[in-house]
PDB file of C-alpha atoms in Angstrom:
ATOM      1  CA  UNK A   1      95.161  93.745 127.126  1.00  0.00           C
ATOM      2  CA  UNK A   2      96.815  95.332 123.909  1.00  0.00           C
ATOM      3  CA  UNK A   3      96.681  94.696 120.109  1.00  0.00           C
ATOM      4  CA  UNK A   4      99.322  95.621 117.223  1.00  0.00           C
ATOM      5  CA  UNK A   5      97.642  98.316 116.461  1.00  0.00           C
ATOM      6  CA  UNK A   6      97.194  99.766 120.215  1.00  0.00           C
ATOM      7  CA  UNK A   7     101.329 100.620 119.497  1.00  0.00           C
ATOM      8  CA  UNK A   8     102.559 100.357 115.681  1.00  0.00           C
ATOM      9  CA  UNK A   9     100.745 101.602 112.504  1.00  0.00           C
ATOM     10  CA  UNK A  10     103.679 100.218 110.688  1.00  0.00           C
ATOM     11  CA  UNK A  11     106.970 101.751 109.279  1.00  0.00           C
ATOM     12  CA  UNK A  12     106.894 105.632 107.830  1.00  0.00           C
ATOM     13  CA  UNK A  13     109.370 107.538 105.609  1.00  0.00           C
ATOM     14  CA  UNK A  14     109.463 111.038 106.750  1.00  0.00           C
ATOM     15  CA  UNK A  15     112.022 113.314 104.320  1.00  0.00           C
ATOM     16  CA  UNK A  16     111.646 116.925 104.690  1.00  0.00           C
ATOM     17  CA  UNK A  17     109.175 118.745 102.118  1.00  0.00           C
ATOM     18  CA  UNK A  18     107.835 115.663 101.418  1.00  0.00           C
ATOM     19  CA  UNK A  19     105.830 115.089 104.637  1.00  0.00           C
ATOM     20  CA  UNK A  20     105.169 111.722 105.993  1.00  0.00           C
ATOM     21  CA  UNK A  21     104.920 108.177 103.477  1.00  0.00           C
ATOM     22  CA  UNK A  22     103.152 104.710 104.446  1.00  0.00           C
ATOM     23  CA  UNK A  23     106.229 102.267 103.778  1.00  0.00           C
ATOM     24  CA  UNK A  24     103.410  99.140 101.596  1.00  0.00           C
ATOM     25  CA  UNK A  25     104.495  95.706 100.684  1.00  0.00           C
ATOM     26  CA  UNK A  26     105.554  95.558  97.114  1.00  0.00           C
ATOM     27  CA  UNK A  27     103.132  93.280  95.878  1.00  0.00           C
ATOM     28  CA  UNK A  28     102.037  93.868  92.743  1.00  0.00           C
ATOM     29  CA  UNK A  29     103.883  92.619  89.517  1.00  0.00           C
ATOM     30  CA  UNK A  30     103.293  94.875  87.363  1.00  0.00           C
ATOM     31  CA  UNK A  31     104.307  98.162  89.783  1.00  0.00           C
ATOM     32  CA  UNK A  32     107.570  99.254  88.181  1.00  0.00           C
ATOM     33  CA  UNK A  33     111.226  98.693  90.186  1.00  0.00           C
ATOM     34  CA  UNK A  34     114.577 100.402  89.532  1.00  0.00           C
ATOM     35  CA  UNK A  35     115.676  97.932  87.133  1.00  0.00           C
ATOM     36  CA  UNK A  36     119.343  96.849  89.842  1.00  0.00           C
ATOM     37  CA  UNK A  37     119.702  96.147  93.129  1.00  0.00           C
ATOM     38  CA  UNK A  38     117.106  95.336  95.665  1.00  0.00           C
ATOM     39  CA  UNK A  39     114.953  93.466  96.122  1.00  0.00           C
ATOM     40  CA  UNK A  40     112.462  95.566  97.146  1.00  0.00           C
ATOM     41  CA  UNK A  41     110.052  94.404  99.342  1.00  0.00           C
ATOM     42  CA  UNK A  42     109.186  97.814 100.651  1.00  0.00           C
ATOM     43  CA  UNK A  43     107.450 100.988  98.548  1.00  0.00           C
ATOM     44  CA  UNK A  44     105.541 104.085  99.360  1.00  0.00           C
ATOM     45  CA  UNK A  45     102.422 105.612  97.031  1.00  0.00           C
ATOM     46  CA  UNK A  46     105.258 108.144  95.475  1.00  0.00           C
ATOM     47  CA  UNK A  47     107.803 105.018  93.938  1.00  0.00           C
ATOM     48  CA  UNK A  48     110.280 105.516  97.001  1.00  0.00           C
ATOM     49  CA  UNK A  49     111.161 101.771  97.208  1.00  0.00           C
ATOM     50  CA  UNK A  50     113.502  99.913  99.398  1.00  0.00           C
ATOM     51  CA  UNK A  51     116.104  97.037  99.411  1.00  0.00           C
ATOM     52  CA  UNK A  52     117.758  96.153 103.352  1.00  0.00           C
ATOM     53  CA  UNK A  53     121.154  97.361 104.025  1.00  0.00           C
ATOM     54  CA  UNK A  54     122.988  96.263 107.682  1.00  0.00           C
ATOM     55  CA  UNK A  55     122.667  99.167 110.305  1.00  0.00           C
ATOM     56  CA  UNK A  56     126.174 100.621 111.260  1.00  0.00           C
ATOM     57  CA  UNK A  57     125.574 100.920 114.774  1.00  0.00           C
ATOM     58  CA  UNK A  58     122.877  98.604 115.978  1.00  0.00           C
ATOM     59  CA  UNK A  59     122.116  94.739 114.966  1.00  0.00           C
ATOM     60  CA  UNK A  60     119.282  94.503 112.378  1.00  0.00           C
ATOM     61  CA  UNK A  61     118.870  95.991 108.981  1.00  0.00           C
ATOM     62  CA  UNK A  62     118.023  99.517 107.285  1.00  0.00           C
ATOM     63  CA  UNK A  63     117.280 100.903 104.011  1.00  0.00           C
ATOM     64  CA  UNK A  64     118.604 102.071 100.840  1.00  0.00           C
ATOM     65  CA  UNK A  65     115.887 103.613  99.829  1.00  0.00           C
ATOM     66  CA  UNK A  66     115.355 104.885  96.288  1.00  0.00           C
ATOM     67  CA  UNK A  67     113.233 107.866  94.901  1.00  0.00           C
ATOM     68  CA  UNK A  68     111.249 107.930  91.699  1.00  0.00           C
ATOM     69  CA  UNK A  69     113.830 110.791  90.462  1.00  0.00           C
ATOM     70  CA  UNK A  70     116.880 108.676  91.591  1.00  0.00           C
ATOM     71  CA  UNK A  71     117.971 110.258  94.879  1.00  0.00           C
ATOM     72  CA  UNK A  72     119.338 107.285  97.044  1.00  0.00           C
ATOM     73  CA  UNK A  73     119.238 107.613 100.882  1.00  0.00           C
ATOM     74  CA  UNK A  74     121.006 105.568 103.378  1.00  0.00           C
ATOM     75  CA  UNK A  75     119.119 104.742 106.150  1.00  0.00           C
ATOM     76  CA  UNK A  76     120.839 102.957 108.468  1.00  0.00           C
ATOM     77  CA  UNK A  77     121.757 104.528 111.871  1.00  0.00           C
ATOM     78  CA  UNK A  78     119.431 103.773 115.163  1.00  0.00           C
ATOM     79  CA  UNK A  79     118.201 106.241 117.751  1.00  0.00           C
ATOM     80  CA  UNK A  80     115.473 105.611 119.476  1.00  0.00           C
ATOM     81  CA  UNK A  81     112.717 108.086 121.988  1.00  0.00           C
ATOM     82  CA  UNK A  82     110.737 107.519 125.033  1.00  0.00           C
ATOM     83  CA  UNK A  83     106.748 107.385 124.526  1.00  0.00           C
ATOM     84  CA  UNK A  84     104.536 108.092 126.609  1.00  0.00           C
ATOM     85  CA  UNK A  85     103.313 104.956 127.898  1.00  0.00           C
ATOM     86  CA  UNK A  86      99.654 103.533 127.256  1.00  0.00           C
ATOM     87  CA  UNK A  87      96.318 102.586 129.864  1.00  0.00           C
ATOM     88  CA  UNK A  88      93.987  99.908 129.074  1.00  0.00           C
ATOM     89  CA  UNK A  89      92.169  98.188 131.265  1.00  0.00           C
ATOM     90  CA  UNK A  90      94.118  96.899 134.026  1.00  0.00           C
ATOM     91  CA  UNK A  91      97.610  96.731 131.914  1.00  0.00           C
ATOM     92  CA  UNK A  92     100.664  99.534 131.323  1.00  0.00           C
ATOM     93  CA  UNK A  93     102.296  99.358 128.062  1.00  0.00           C
ATOM     94  CA  UNK A  94     105.946 100.999 128.048  1.00  0.00           C
ATOM     95  CA  UNK A  95     106.713 102.722 124.408  1.00  0.00           C
ATOM     96  CA  UNK A  96     110.024 103.678 122.712  1.00  0.00           C
ATOM     97  CA  UNK A  97     110.110 105.252 118.748  1.00  0.00           C
ATOM     98  CA  UNK A  98     112.958 103.721 117.310  1.00  0.00           C
ATOM     99  CA  UNK A  99     114.210 106.051 114.378  1.00  0.00           C
ATOM    100  CA  UNK A 100     116.542 104.880 111.385  1.00  0.00           C
ATOM    101  CA  UNK A 101     118.090 108.100 110.213  1.00  0.00           C
ATOM    102  CA  UNK A 102     119.869 108.877 106.916  1.00  0.00           C
ATOM    103  CA  UNK A 103     124.082 109.044 106.923  1.00  0.00           C
ATOM    104  CA  UNK A 104     124.220 109.134 103.651  1.00  0.00           C
ATOM    105  CA  UNK A 105     121.517 111.107 100.592  1.00  0.00           C
ATOM    106  CA  UNK A 106     122.761 111.104  96.683  1.00  0.00           C
ATOM    107  CA  UNK A 107     120.632 112.160  93.778  1.00  0.00           C
ATOM    108  CA  UNK A 108     121.543 111.104  90.403  1.00  0.00           C
ATOM    109  CA  UNK A 109     123.987 112.756  89.598  1.00  0.00           C
ATOM    110  CA  UNK A 110     126.464 111.296  92.118  1.00  0.00           C
ATOM    111  CA  UNK A 111     126.082 114.991  94.363  1.00  0.00           C
ATOM    112  CA  UNK A 112     126.355 113.367  97.791  1.00  0.00           C
ATOM    113  CA  UNK A 113     125.535 114.671 101.589  1.00  0.00           C
ATOM    114  CA  UNK A 114     126.813 112.673 104.912  1.00  0.00           C
ATOM    115  CA  UNK A 115     125.994 112.626 108.400  1.00  0.00           C
ATOM    116  CA  UNK A 116     127.898 111.412 111.379  1.00  0.00           C
ATOM    117  CA  UNK A 117     125.445 110.602 114.385  1.00  0.00           C
ATOM    118  CA  UNK A 118     128.041 109.727 117.913  1.00  0.00           C
ATOM    119  CA  UNK A 119     124.262 108.280 119.567  1.00  0.00           C
ATOM    120  CA  UNK A 120     124.449 104.632 120.825  1.00  0.00           C
ATOM    121  CA  UNK A 121     121.332 102.913 119.073  1.00  0.00           C
ATOM    122  CA  UNK A 122     119.474 102.835 122.355  1.00  0.00           C
ATOM    123  CA  UNK A 123     118.915 106.759 123.005  1.00  0.00           C
ATOM    124  CA  UNK A 124     118.170 110.082 121.303  1.00  0.00           C
ATOM    125  CA  UNK A 125     120.019 110.730 117.814  1.00  0.00           C
ATOM    126  CA  UNK A 126     122.678 113.229 118.163  1.00  0.00           C
ATOM    127  CA  UNK A 127     124.353 114.689 114.764  1.00  0.00           C
ATOM    128  CA  UNK A 128     127.925 115.777 115.382  1.00  0.00           C
ATOM    129  CA  UNK A 129     128.657 117.055 111.355  1.00  0.00           C
ATOM    130  CA  UNK A 130     127.636 117.137 108.024  1.00  0.00           C
ATOM    131  CA  UNK A 131     129.888 116.997 105.012  1.00  0.00           C
ATOM    132  CA  UNK A 132     128.888 117.636 101.132  1.00  0.00           C
ATOM    133  CA  UNK A 133     130.837 116.154  98.208  1.00  0.00           C
ATOM    134  CA  UNK A 134     132.257 120.262  97.412  1.00  0.00           C
ATOM    135  CA  UNK A 135     133.797 119.291 100.753  1.00  0.00           C
ATOM    136  CA  UNK A 136     131.045 121.891 102.314  1.00  0.00           C
ATOM    137  CA  UNK A 137     131.362 121.190 106.216  1.00  0.00           C
ATOM    138  CA  UNK A 138     128.994 121.516 109.845  1.00  0.00           C
ATOM    139  CA  UNK A 139     129.772 120.680 112.763  1.00  0.00           C
ATOM    140  CA  UNK A 140     127.672 120.493 115.737  1.00  0.00           C
ATOM    141  CA  UNK A 141     128.789 120.607 119.583  1.00  0.00           C
ATOM    142  CA  UNK A 142     126.717 119.577 122.439  1.00  0.00           C
ATOM    143  CA  UNK A 143     126.611 120.661 126.153  1.00  0.00           C
ATOM    144  CA  UNK A 144     126.900 118.899 128.987  1.00  0.00           C
ATOM    145  CA  UNK A 145     122.628 118.351 128.940  1.00  0.00           C
ATOM    146  CA  UNK A 146     123.158 117.077 125.851  1.00  0.00           C
ATOM    147  CA  UNK A 147     121.637 119.915 124.065  1.00  0.00           C
ATOM    148  CA  UNK A 148     123.408 122.073 120.901  1.00  0.00           C
ATOM    149  CA  UNK A 149     125.426 124.246 122.235  1.00  0.00           C
ATOM    150  CA  UNK A 150     127.543 125.565 119.049  1.00  0.00           C
ATOM    151  CA  UNK A 151     126.974 125.137 114.892  1.00  0.00           C
ATOM    152  CA  UNK A 152     130.125 126.024 112.871  1.00  0.00           C
ATOM    153  CA  UNK A 153     130.663 126.186 108.880  1.00  0.00           C
ATOM    154  CA  UNK A 154     133.477 127.927 107.168  1.00  0.00           C
ATOM    155  CA  UNK A 155     134.863 129.285 110.223  1.00  0.00           C
ATOM    156  CA  UNK A 156     131.256 130.897 110.876  1.00  0.00           C
ATOM    157  CA  UNK A 157     129.738 129.841 115.076  1.00  0.00           C
ATOM    158  CA  UNK A 158     126.304 129.938 116.326  1.00  0.00           C
ATOM    159  CA  UNK A 159     125.170 129.717 119.966  1.00  0.00           C
ATOM    160  CA  UNK A 160     122.614 128.343 121.485  1.00  0.00           C
ATOM    161  CA  UNK A 161     122.225 128.977 125.036  1.00  0.00           C
ATOM    162  CA  UNK A 162     119.207 127.883 127.492  1.00  0.00           C
ATOM    163  CA  UNK A 163     117.713 128.067 130.544  1.00  0.00           C
ATOM    164  CA  UNK A 164     117.970 125.410 133.757  1.00  0.00           C
ATOM    165  CA  UNK A 165     114.932 125.520 136.548  1.00  0.00           C
ATOM    166  CA  UNK A 166     115.930 121.664 137.389  1.00  0.00           C
ATOM    167  CA  UNK A 167     118.427 119.946 136.478  1.00  0.00           C
ATOM    168  CA  UNK A 168     115.452 117.725 134.469  1.00  0.00           C
ATOM    169  CA  UNK A 169     114.395 120.721 132.402  1.00  0.00           C
ATOM    170  CA  UNK A 170     115.898 123.493 130.045  1.00  0.00           C
ATOM    171  CA  UNK A 171     114.418 126.004 127.453  1.00  0.00           C
ATOM    172  CA  UNK A 172     116.649 127.453 125.087  1.00  0.00           C
ATOM    173  CA  UNK A 173     116.619 131.609 125.954  1.00  0.00           C
ATOM    174  CA  UNK A 174     118.582 132.511 123.452  1.00  0.00           C
ATOM    175  CA  UNK A 175     120.924 132.160 119.711  1.00  0.00           C
ATOM    176  CA  UNK A 176     124.023 134.151 119.334  1.00  0.00           C
ATOM    177  CA  UNK A 177     125.045 134.503 115.400  1.00  0.00           C
ATOM    178  CA  UNK A 178     128.949 134.703 114.097  1.00  0.00           C
ATOM    179  CA  UNK A 179     128.328 138.933 113.653  1.00  0.00           C
ATOM    180  CA  UNK A 180     127.961 138.609 117.786  1.00  0.00           C
ATOM    181  CA  UNK A 181     123.863 139.893 116.568  1.00  0.00           C
ATOM    182  CA  UNK A 182     121.394 137.488 118.762  1.00  0.00           C
ATOM    183  CA  UNK A 183     118.230 136.122 118.173  1.00  0.00           C
ATOM    184  CA  UNK A 184     115.849 135.587 122.125  1.00  0.00           C
ATOM    185  CA  UNK A 185     113.666 133.442 122.503  1.00  0.00           C
ATOM    186  CA  UNK A 186     110.983 131.988 125.670  1.00  0.00           C
ATOM    187  CA  UNK A 187     110.149 128.795 125.109  1.00  0.00           C
ATOM    188  CA  UNK A 188     110.397 128.250 128.519  1.00  0.00           C
ATOM    189  CA  UNK A 189     106.181 127.756 129.332  1.00  0.00           C
ATOM    190  CA  UNK A 190     106.330 124.892 127.110  1.00  0.00           C
ATOM    191  CA  UNK A 191     109.501 123.257 128.518  1.00  0.00           C
ATOM    192  CA  UNK A 192     107.429 120.979 130.619  1.00  0.00           C
ATOM    193  CA  UNK A 193     104.021 121.486 129.508  1.00  0.00           C
ATOM    194  CA  UNK A 194     101.733 118.357 129.427  1.00  0.00           C
ATOM    195  CA  UNK A 195      99.257 116.757 127.806  1.00  0.00           C
ATOM    196  CA  UNK A 196      95.697 115.015 128.123  1.00  0.00           C
ATOM    197  CA  UNK A 197      93.979 112.712 125.811  1.00  0.00           C
ATOM    198  CA  UNK A 198      90.894 111.419 126.190  1.00  0.00           C
ATOM    199  CA  UNK A 199      89.746 108.464 124.012  1.00  0.00           C
ATOM    200  CA  UNK A 200      85.911 108.485 123.661  1.00  0.00           C
ATOM    201  CA  UNK A 201      84.779 104.806 122.741  1.00  0.00           C
ATOM    202  CA  UNK A 202      81.845 104.355 120.702  1.00  0.00           C
ATOM    203  CA  UNK A 203      79.754 100.458 121.298  1.00  0.00           C
ATOM    204  CA  UNK A 204      77.094  99.511 119.215  1.00  0.00           C
ATOM    205  CA  UNK A 205      73.818  97.807 119.945  1.00  0.00           C
TER     206      UNK A 205
END
């Protein structure tokens, strides 16, 4: 019942501040490529090139991305998220979105940041720490429900508080800052919201 275009729109590169870019096959011989490394079978419109590297927590390959400014990204830690099922005719298709998160980012001067995760390859990403080449470290702890409970940096901690009306749903209610001040948040109305999508099909006579 389902065509590949029903459930997959290709690989996407998502970097904060740059939005989302499609990863395209780098088949044009006249497009400039990095002078070393490779091969580079993928490229984006902004000339970010990708070579293949092993994944750290799953079989298969990840990507080493090299941006036009020389910044390198190691996308080699897998996580997965369940998406809503698709229905078409008498068929139902279950879906998962697979993410390859960056474990290291390094600029052209050698400054770097590393990201450590603890999740299994078939579960949501769980970031445990961030460390930089100037020795700064951020650590993240989680509660029993799998939500962030504290974030600690430079011996200062931010504490996250939640309300759990049921065992399977919860919403963030407050963040306690290192100076004991707090941000109050009311996301309860969004915690278990549902969306319905209606598709209108056009026909040709």
